[in-house]
Coordinates of C-alpha atoms in Angstrom, one line a residue:
M1 CA 17.6 2.2 -22.3
Y2 CA 19.3 -1.1 -23.5
A3 CA 17.8 -4.3 -22.6
S4 CA 21.0 -5.1 -20.8
E5 CA 20.5 -1.8 -18.5
M6 CA 16.9 -2.8 -17.5
T7 CA 16.1 -5.2 -14.4
D8 CA 14.5 -8.4 -14.8
E9 CA 11.0 -7.0 -13.6
E10 CA 11.2 -4.0 -16.0
V11 CA 12.0 -6.5 -19.0
S12 CA 9.1 -8.5 -17.9
E13 CA 6.7 -5.5 -17.7
T14 CA 8.1 -4.3 -21.2
S15 CA 7.6 -8.0 -22.5
E16 CA 4.0 -8.0 -21.2
L17 CA 3.0 -4.9 -22.9
A18 CA 4.8 -5.9 -26.3
T19 CA 2.6 -9.1 -25.8
V20 CA -0.6 -7.0 -25.3
L21 CA 0.1 -5.1 -28.5
V22 CA 1.0 -8.0 -30.3
E23 CA -2.4 -9.8 -29.7
K24 CA -4.1 -6.5 -30.5
E25 CA -2.4 -6.2 -33.8
N26 CA -3.2 -9.8 -34.7
E27 CA -6.8 -9.3 -33.8
C28 CA -6.9 -6.3 -36.0
N29 CA -5.4 -7.9 -38.9
F30 CA -8.0 -10.8 -38.8
T31 CA -10.6 -8.2 -38.5
L32 CA -9.4 -6.4 -41.5
N33 CA -8.8 -9.2 -44.0
A34 CA -12.7 -9.3 -44.2
T35 CA -14.1 -7.8 -47.4
S36 CA -14.5 -4.2 -47.2
E37 CA -18.1 -2.4 -47.1
F38 CA -16.8 0.5 -49.3
Q39 CA -17.0 0.3 -53.2
G40 CA -15.4 4.0 -53.6
L41 CA -12.5 5.6 -52.2
Y42 CA -11.8 4.8 -48.6
C43 CA -8.7 4.5 -46.3
P44 CA -7.9 0.9 -45.5
G45 CA -7.9 -0.1 -42.0
V46 CA -4.5 -0.3 -40.3
F47 CA -3.1 -1.0 -36.9
D48 CA -1.1 2.1 -35.7
G49 CA 0.8 0.7 -32.7
W50 CA -2.0 1.3 -30.2
V51 CA -5.2 1.0 -32.0
C52 CA -7.0 -0.7 -34.8
W53 CA -8.4 1.6 -37.2
P54 CA -11.3 0.1 -39.6
D55 CA -11.9 1.0 -43.0
T56 CA -12.9 4.5 -43.3
E57 CA -14.8 6.3 -46.1
A58 CA -12.8 9.1 -47.9
G59 CA -13.6 12.6 -46.2
R60 CA -14.5 11.1 -42.8
S61 CA -12.8 10.5 -39.5
A62 CA -13.0 7.3 -37.7
S63 CA -13.0 7.2 -33.7
H64 CA -12.0 4.8 -31.1
R65 CA -11.9 4.6 -27.4
C66 CA -8.5 5.8 -26.0
P67 CA -6.1 2.9 -24.9
G68 CA -6.5 2.5 -21.2
F69 CA -2.7 1.0 -21.1
I70 CA -1.1 4.6 -21.8
V71 CA -0.5 6.5 -18.5
G72 CA -2.5 9.5 -18.4
F73 CA -5.2 8.8 -21.0
D74 CA -8.7 8.7 -20.1
P75 CA -10.4 5.3 -21.7
E76 CA -13.6 7.0 -21.7
R77 CA -12.6 9.6 -24.0
Y78 CA -12.1 9.3 -27.9
A79 CA -9.2 9.2 -30.4
Y80 CA -9.5 10.1 -34.1
R81 CA -7.9 9.4 -37.5
K82 CA -8.8 11.4 -40.4
C83 CA -9.3 9.9 -43.8
E84 CA -8.5 12.6 -46.7
E85 CA -10.8 13.0 -49.8
N86 CA -8.4 11.3 -51.7
G87 CA -8.6 8.0 -49.7
E88 CA -5.4 8.4 -47.9
W89 CA -5.0 8.7 -43.9
F90 CA -4.0 12.3 -42.6
F91 CA -0.2 12.7 -43.0
H92 CA 1.5 14.8 -40.3
T93 CA 4.2 16.9 -42.1
V94 CA 5.8 17.7 -38.7
Y95 CA 6.1 13.9 -37.5
N96 CA 6.6 12.8 -41.2
K97 CA 4.0 10.1 -40.9
T98 CA 0.4 9.2 -40.8
W99 CA -1.1 10.6 -37.6
S100 CA -3.8 9.5 -35.4
N101 CA -5.2 12.3 -33.0
Y102 CA -4.8 11.2 -29.4
T103 CA -4.6 14.7 -28.1
T104 CA -8.2 14.4 -27.1
C105 CA -7.5 11.2 -24.8
V106 CA -6.3 13.8 -22.2
N107 CA -8.9 16.1 -20.3
L108 CA -6.7 19.4 -20.6
E109 CA -8.9 21.0 -18.0
E110 CA -8.7 18.5 -15.6
L111 CA -4.8 18.3 -16.6
S112 CA -4.5 22.0 -15.9
F113 CA -6.2 21.9 -12.4
R114 CA -4.1 18.8 -11.5
Q115 CA -1.0 20.8 -12.3
T116 CA -2.5 23.5 -10.1
I117 CA -3.1 21.1 -7.3
I118 CA 0.6 20.1 -7.8
T119 CA 1.7 23.4 -7.5
V120 CA 0.1 24.1 -4.4
H121 CA 1.6 21.0 -3.0
L122 CA 5.3 22.0 -3.9
V123 CA 4.6 25.7 -2.6
G124 CA 3.3 24.4 0.8
Y125 CA 5.9 21.6 1.3
S126 CA 8.5 24.0 0.6
I127 CA 7.2 26.7 3.2
S128 CA 6.8 23.7 5.7
L129 CA 10.2 22.3 5.0
V130 CA 12.1 25.8 5.6
A131 CA 9.9 26.4 8.7
L132 CA 10.8 23.0 10.1
I133 CA 14.4 23.2 9.3
V134 CA 14.5 26.7 11.2
S135 CA 12.8 25.3 14.1
L136 CA 15.0 22.3 14.6
G137 CA 17.9 24.9 14.6
I138 CA 16.4 26.8 17.0
L139 CA 15.9 24.1 19.1
T140 CA 19.4 22.6 18.9
Y141 CA 21.1 26.0 19.2
F142 CA 19.5 26.5 22.7
K143 CA 20.8 23.8 24.9
S144 CA 18.8 25.1 27.8
L145 CA 15.6 23.9 26.2
R146 CA 16.8 20.5 26.1
C147 CA 14.2 18.0 28.0
A148 CA 12.2 15.0 27.2
R149 CA 9.3 17.2 25.9
I150 CA 11.3 19.3 23.6
T151 CA 13.0 16.2 22.2
V152 CA 9.7 14.8 21.4
H153 CA 8.9 18.1 19.3
M154 CA 12.1 17.7 17.5
N155 CA 11.5 14.2 16.6
L156 CA 8.2 15.2 15.3
F157 CA 9.7 18.2 13.3
A158 CA 12.5 15.8 12.0
S159 CA 9.9 13.3 10.7
F160 CA 7.9 16.0 9.0
A161 CA 10.8 17.7 7.5
A162 CA 12.0 14.5 6.1
N163 CA 8.3 13.8 4.6
N164 CA 8.1 17.1 3.1
L165 CA 11.3 16.6 1.3
L166 CA 10.5 13.4 0.0
W167 CA 7.2 14.5 -1.4
L168 CA 9.2 17.4 -3.0
L169 CA 11.3 14.8 -4.8
W170 CA 8.3 12.9 -5.6
Y171 CA 6.5 15.5 -7.3
N172 CA 9.3 16.7 -9.1
L173 CA 11.1 13.3 -10.2
V174 CA 8.2 11.0 -10.4
V175 CA 5.1 12.8 -11.1
G176 CA 6.3 14.9 -13.4
D177 CA 7.8 12.5 -15.6
P178 CA 5.1 10.2 -17.4
D179 CA 8.0 7.8 -19.1
L180 CA 9.5 6.9 -15.8
V181 CA 6.0 6.1 -14.3
S182 CA 5.4 3.8 -17.4
A183 CA 9.2 2.3 -16.8
N184 CA 8.3 1.7 -13.2
K185 CA 11.9 2.0 -12.0
I186 CA 13.0 0.2 -8.8
W187 CA 14.3 3.5 -7.5
C188 CA 10.7 5.2 -7.8
R189 CA 9.2 2.4 -5.9
V190 CA 11.8 2.8 -3.0
L191 CA 11.1 6.2 -3.1
H192 CA 7.4 5.4 -2.7
V193 CA 8.3 3.1 0.3
V194 CA 10.5 5.4 1.9
L195 CA 8.0 8.5 1.5
Y196 CA 5.0 6.3 3.2
Y197 CA 7.6 5.3 6.2
F198 CA 8.0 9.0 7.1
L199 CA 4.4 9.7 6.6
L200 CA 3.4 6.9 8.8
S201 CA 6.1 8.5 11.4
N202 CA 4.2 11.7 11.2
Y203 CA 1.3 10.2 12.8
S204 CA 3.2 7.8 15.3
W205 CA 5.0 11.1 16.6
M206 CA 1.7 12.9 17.0
L207 CA 0.4 10.0 18.9
C208 CA 3.7 10.4 21.0
E209 CA 2.9 14.0 21.5
G210 CA -0.2 13.0 22.9
L211 CA 0.8 9.8 24.9
Y212 CA 3.3 12.1 26.6
L213 CA 1.3 14.8 27.8
H214 CA -1.2 12.2 29.0
T215 CA 1.5 10.3 30.8
V216 CA 2.7 13.3 32.4
L217 CA -0.5 14.6 33.7
V218 CA -1.9 11.3 34.7
S219 CA 1.4 9.6 36.1
A220 CA 3.0 12.1 38.5
F221 CA 6.0 10.0 39.6
I222 CA 7.7 8.4 36.0
S223 CA 11.1 8.5 34.6
E224 CA 11.3 10.9 32.0
V225 CA 14.4 8.9 30.5
R226 CA 12.6 5.5 30.2
L227 CA 9.5 7.5 28.9
L228 CA 11.6 9.1 26.0
R229 CA 13.0 5.7 25.3
C230 CA 9.5 4.2 24.8
M231 CA 8.5 7.4 22.8
L232 CA 11.7 6.9 20.3
L233 CA 10.7 3.1 20.0
L234 CA 7.1 3.7 19.3
G235 CA 7.6 7.1 16.9
W236 CA 10.2 5.2 14.6
G237 CA 9.3 1.6 15.4
I238 CA 5.5 1.7 14.3
P239 CA 6.4 2.9 11.0
A240 CA 9.2 0.5 10.5
L241 CA 7.0 -2.5 11.4
T242 CA 4.2 -1.4 8.9
I243 CA 6.5 -0.8 5.9
T244 CA 8.4 -4.2 6.6
L245 CA 5.0 -5.9 6.2
Y246 CA 3.6 -3.5 3.5
A247 CA 6.4 -3.5 0.8
P248 CA 7.0 -7.2 0.4
I249 CA 3.2 -8.3 0.5
R250 CA 2.8 -5.6 -2.4
H251 CA 5.7 -6.3 -4.2
L252 CA 5.4 -10.3 -4.2
S253 CA 1.4 -10.6 -4.1
G254 CA 0.1 -7.4 -5.8
D255 CA -1.3 -7.6 -9.3
A256 CA -0.2 -5.9 -12.4
V257 CA -2.1 -2.4 -11.7
E258 CA -0.7 -2.4 -8.0
T259 CA 2.9 -3.1 -8.9
S260 CA 3.1 -0.8 -12.0
A261 CA 3.3 3.0 -12.2
C262 CA 5.9 3.3 -9.3
W263 CA 3.0 2.0 -6.9
M264 CA 1.0 5.2 -7.5
N265 CA -2.4 3.2 -7.9
E266 CA -4.4 2.4 -4.9
G267 CA -4.2 -1.5 -4.0
R268 CA -5.8 -3.9 -2.0
Y269 CA -2.7 -3.8 0.4
N270 CA -3.1 0.0 1.3
I271 CA -5.0 -1.2 4.1
I272 CA -1.9 -2.0 5.9
L273 CA -0.8 1.6 5.8
Q274 CA -4.4 2.9 6.9
I275 CA -4.8 0.5 10.1
P276 CA -1.9 2.2 12.0
V277 CA -3.0 5.6 10.8
C278 CA -6.7 5.1 12.1
A279 CA -5.4 3.6 15.3
T280 CA -3.3 6.5 15.8
V281 CA -6.0 9.0 15.5
F282 CA -8.4 7.1 17.5
L283 CA -5.9 6.9 20.4
N284 CA -5.1 10.5 20.1
V285 CA -8.7 11.2 20.3
I286 CA -8.9 9.3 23.6
F287 CA -6.1 10.9 25.0
L288 CA -7.5 14.2 24.5
F289 CA -10.8 13.7 26.1
N290 CA -8.9 12.2 29.2
I291 CA -6.2 14.8 29.2
L292 CA -9.4 17.7 29.3
R293 CA -11.0 15.4 32.1
V294 CA -7.9 15.6 34.3
L295 CA -7.4 19.0 33.7
L296 CA -11.1 19.9 34.7
I297 CA -10.6 17.8 37.9
K298 CA -7.4 19.7 38.9
L299 CA -9.2 23.1 38.1
R300 CA -12.4 22.4 40.0
R301 CA -10.2 21.5 43.3
G302 CA -9.2 25.2 43.6
P303 CA -6.5 26.9 45.5
H304 CA -7.7 25.8 49.0
M305 CA -6.8 22.2 47.9
H306 CA -3.3 22.9 47.5
G307 CA -2.5 25.3 50.0
A308 CA 0.9 27.2 49.5
G309 CA 1.8 25.7 46.0
S310 CA -1.9 26.6 44.6
S311 CA -0.7 28.8 42.2
G312 CA 1.9 27.0 40.9
T313 CA -0.2 24.0 40.4
S314 CA -2.8 26.1 38.8
R315 CA -0.2 27.5 36.4
T316 CA 1.1 24.3 35.6
S317 CA -2.6 23.0 34.7
L318 CA -3.4 26.1 32.5
Q319 CA -0.2 25.5 30.6
A320 CA -1.0 21.8 30.2
L321 CA -4.2 23.0 28.9
R322 CA -2.9 25.4 26.6
A323 CA -0.6 22.6 25.6
T324 CA -3.7 20.3 24.9
L325 CA -5.6 23.1 22.9
L326 CA -2.1 23.2 20.7
L327 CA -2.2 19.4 20.4
V328 CA -5.6 19.3 18.6
P329 CA -4.3 20.4 15.4
L330 CA -1.7 17.6 15.4
L331 CA -4.1 14.8 16.0
G332 CA -4.9 14.2 12.6
L333 CA -8.5 14.8 13.1
N334 CA -9.0 16.2 9.7
F335 CA -7.8 13.2 8.0
L336 CA -11.1 11.5 9.2
L337 CA -12.6 13.5 6.7
T338 CA -11.2 11.4 3.8
P339 CA -13.9 9.0 3.5
F340 CA -16.4 11.7 2.9
R341 CA -14.4 12.7 -0.3
P342 CA -17.0 13.8 -3.0
E343 CA -17.3 11.5 -6.0
E344 CA -15.5 12.1 -9.4
N345 CA -17.2 14.9 -11.2
H346 CA -19.0 16.0 -8.2
P347 CA -19.3 19.8 -7.8
W348 CA -17.4 19.8 -4.7
E349 CA -14.7 17.6 -5.7
R350 CA -12.0 20.4 -6.7
A351 CA -12.8 22.5 -3.5
Y352 CA -12.1 19.3 -1.6
E353 CA -8.9 18.7 -3.6
V354 CA -7.9 22.2 -3.0
V355 CA -8.6 22.4 0.7
S356 CA -6.8 18.9 1.1
A357 CA -3.7 20.0 -1.0
V358 CA -3.4 23.2 1.4
T359 CA -4.1 21.5 4.8
A360 CA -1.6 18.6 4.0
S361 CA 1.3 20.6 2.5
L362 CA 1.1 23.2 5.2
Q363 CA 0.6 20.6 8.1
G364 CA 4.4 21.1 8.9
L365 CA 4.2 25.0 9.1
C366 CA 1.6 24.6 11.7
V367 CA 3.6 22.2 13.8
A368 CA 6.6 24.7 13.4
I369 CA 4.4 27.5 14.5
L370 CA 2.6 26.0 17.5
F371 CA 5.5 24.1 19.0
C372 CA 8.5 26.4 18.3
F373 CA 7.3 29.9 17.0
C374 CA 4.9 30.4 19.5
N375 CA 6.3 28.2 22.4
G376 CA 6.7 30.7 25.7
E377 CA 10.2 28.9 26.4
V378 CA 11.6 29.4 23.0
L379 CA 10.4 33.0 22.8
A380 CA 11.9 33.7 26.1
Q381 CA 15.2 32.2 25.2
M382 CA 15.5 34.1 22.2
R383 CA 14.7 37.3 24.0
R384 CA 17.2 36.5 26.6
K385 CA 19.9 36.1 23.7
W386 CA 18.7 39.3 22.0
Q387 CA 19.0 41.1 25.4
I388 CA 22.5 39.9 25.8
A389 CA 23.5 40.7 22.6
T390 CA 22.1 44.0 22.6
F391 CA 23.4 44.4 26.2
R392 CA 27.2 43.5 24.9
T393 CA 27.1 46.0 22.1
R394 CA 26.1 49.0 24.0
A395 CA 28.5 47.8 26.8
N396 CA 31.3 47.8 24.1
S397 CA 30.3 51.1 22.9
C398 CA 30.2 52.7 26.3
T399 CA 33.7 51.4 27.3
V400 CA 35.2 52.8 23.9
T401 CA 33.7 56.2 24.5
T402 CA 34.8 56.5 27.9
V403 CA 38.4 55.3 27.2
S404 CA 38.7 57.6 24.2
F405 CA 38.3 60.6 26.7
V406 CA 40.0 59.6 29.9
R407 CA 43.8 59.8 28.9
T408 CA 45.4 63.2 29.5
S409 CA 49.0 64.2 28.9
G410 CA 49.9 64.1 32.7
Y411 CA 51.0 67.8 33.1
P412 CA 49.2 70.5 34.8
G413 CA 46.7 72.1 32.2
G414 CA 47.5 69.2 29.7
T415 CA 44.7 68.4 27.3
E416 CA 43.0 65.1 26.8
E417 CA 44.0 62.7 24.1
K418 CA 41.8 60.5 22.4
V419 CA 42.7 56.8 21.9

């Protein structure tokens, strides 16, 4: 990329890195100008562009901590540079230059595990995305299902589908490209912001699911049109407000770590995203307990309290109870376990990572199964559609068969003529 093609911020970040490297090179030259302690053959110290290698006795290897400013390098690990027996630094014939061994800066076992976790995410998000698209197609096709509750479900599906698609783009375009992460291009930061907008919308629409069921059960007389408008404002408005605060503050006030690497690194301003998530989970828990309380009260009243309409009321209460139990996986309660994440290198760390990857990536699939594929109304409509299609096929077959044998020649003793 030429300098004229780079943004002002990218040029600034590249200049900062160049300044750091120049300072390191000057420090290295100052150190190496001192008198060497070796009298025999040795490799003279050199700055290889990243690290300052000291004078090293022939036949030995120098070691140095890996540079922390290189994405993917572990600063706790060591790089090596070999001094040959003839007093020359090791020359790599493939690269046609003297070579420092930085391959040890990457924990290959950890890298392999991280790639496995990424694969789990990719597979899970792909499955969830397909299930959500099919669910949206089904709910859109059956017009008779249209009501406020189904509209809330469809918005929840849409938020999960968009979020899953963005995660797939993030893992394929950003995480898999270290050069892009180092360049910190504007579009990858924009992708980060949009990704977290739809992630927050998952929580806000989970809140809408709980709030809708709670409102319908507690308030018998309420305008569904007005309630749905409130749901739309809440479901898409809260994430928009949160992101509107988060993105400018992190961009303008974040330090070098927070504003680099496509904003992958955790920063001080992530609390802006965490507050609405925690509030959503907390409110949903309150709704859940109150819904259960109201349902228990209704069920305890029994048929004698409702007269002729007791069976319908009980059936409605039981349906609401089932809906409440289906709502539990959508409340985000599993994310309350995040603070209990094992520390680095803990024996349970990898198990936690795998479980977290599976539950996070397949949550959209769970939403589709619970609210569409296992929805009684949806299944009834699909059975009805299947029966109508099957009946039409059989009716057409019977009609053709009947017509083909009723036409005769019209004369006494005439034979039947097939059509």
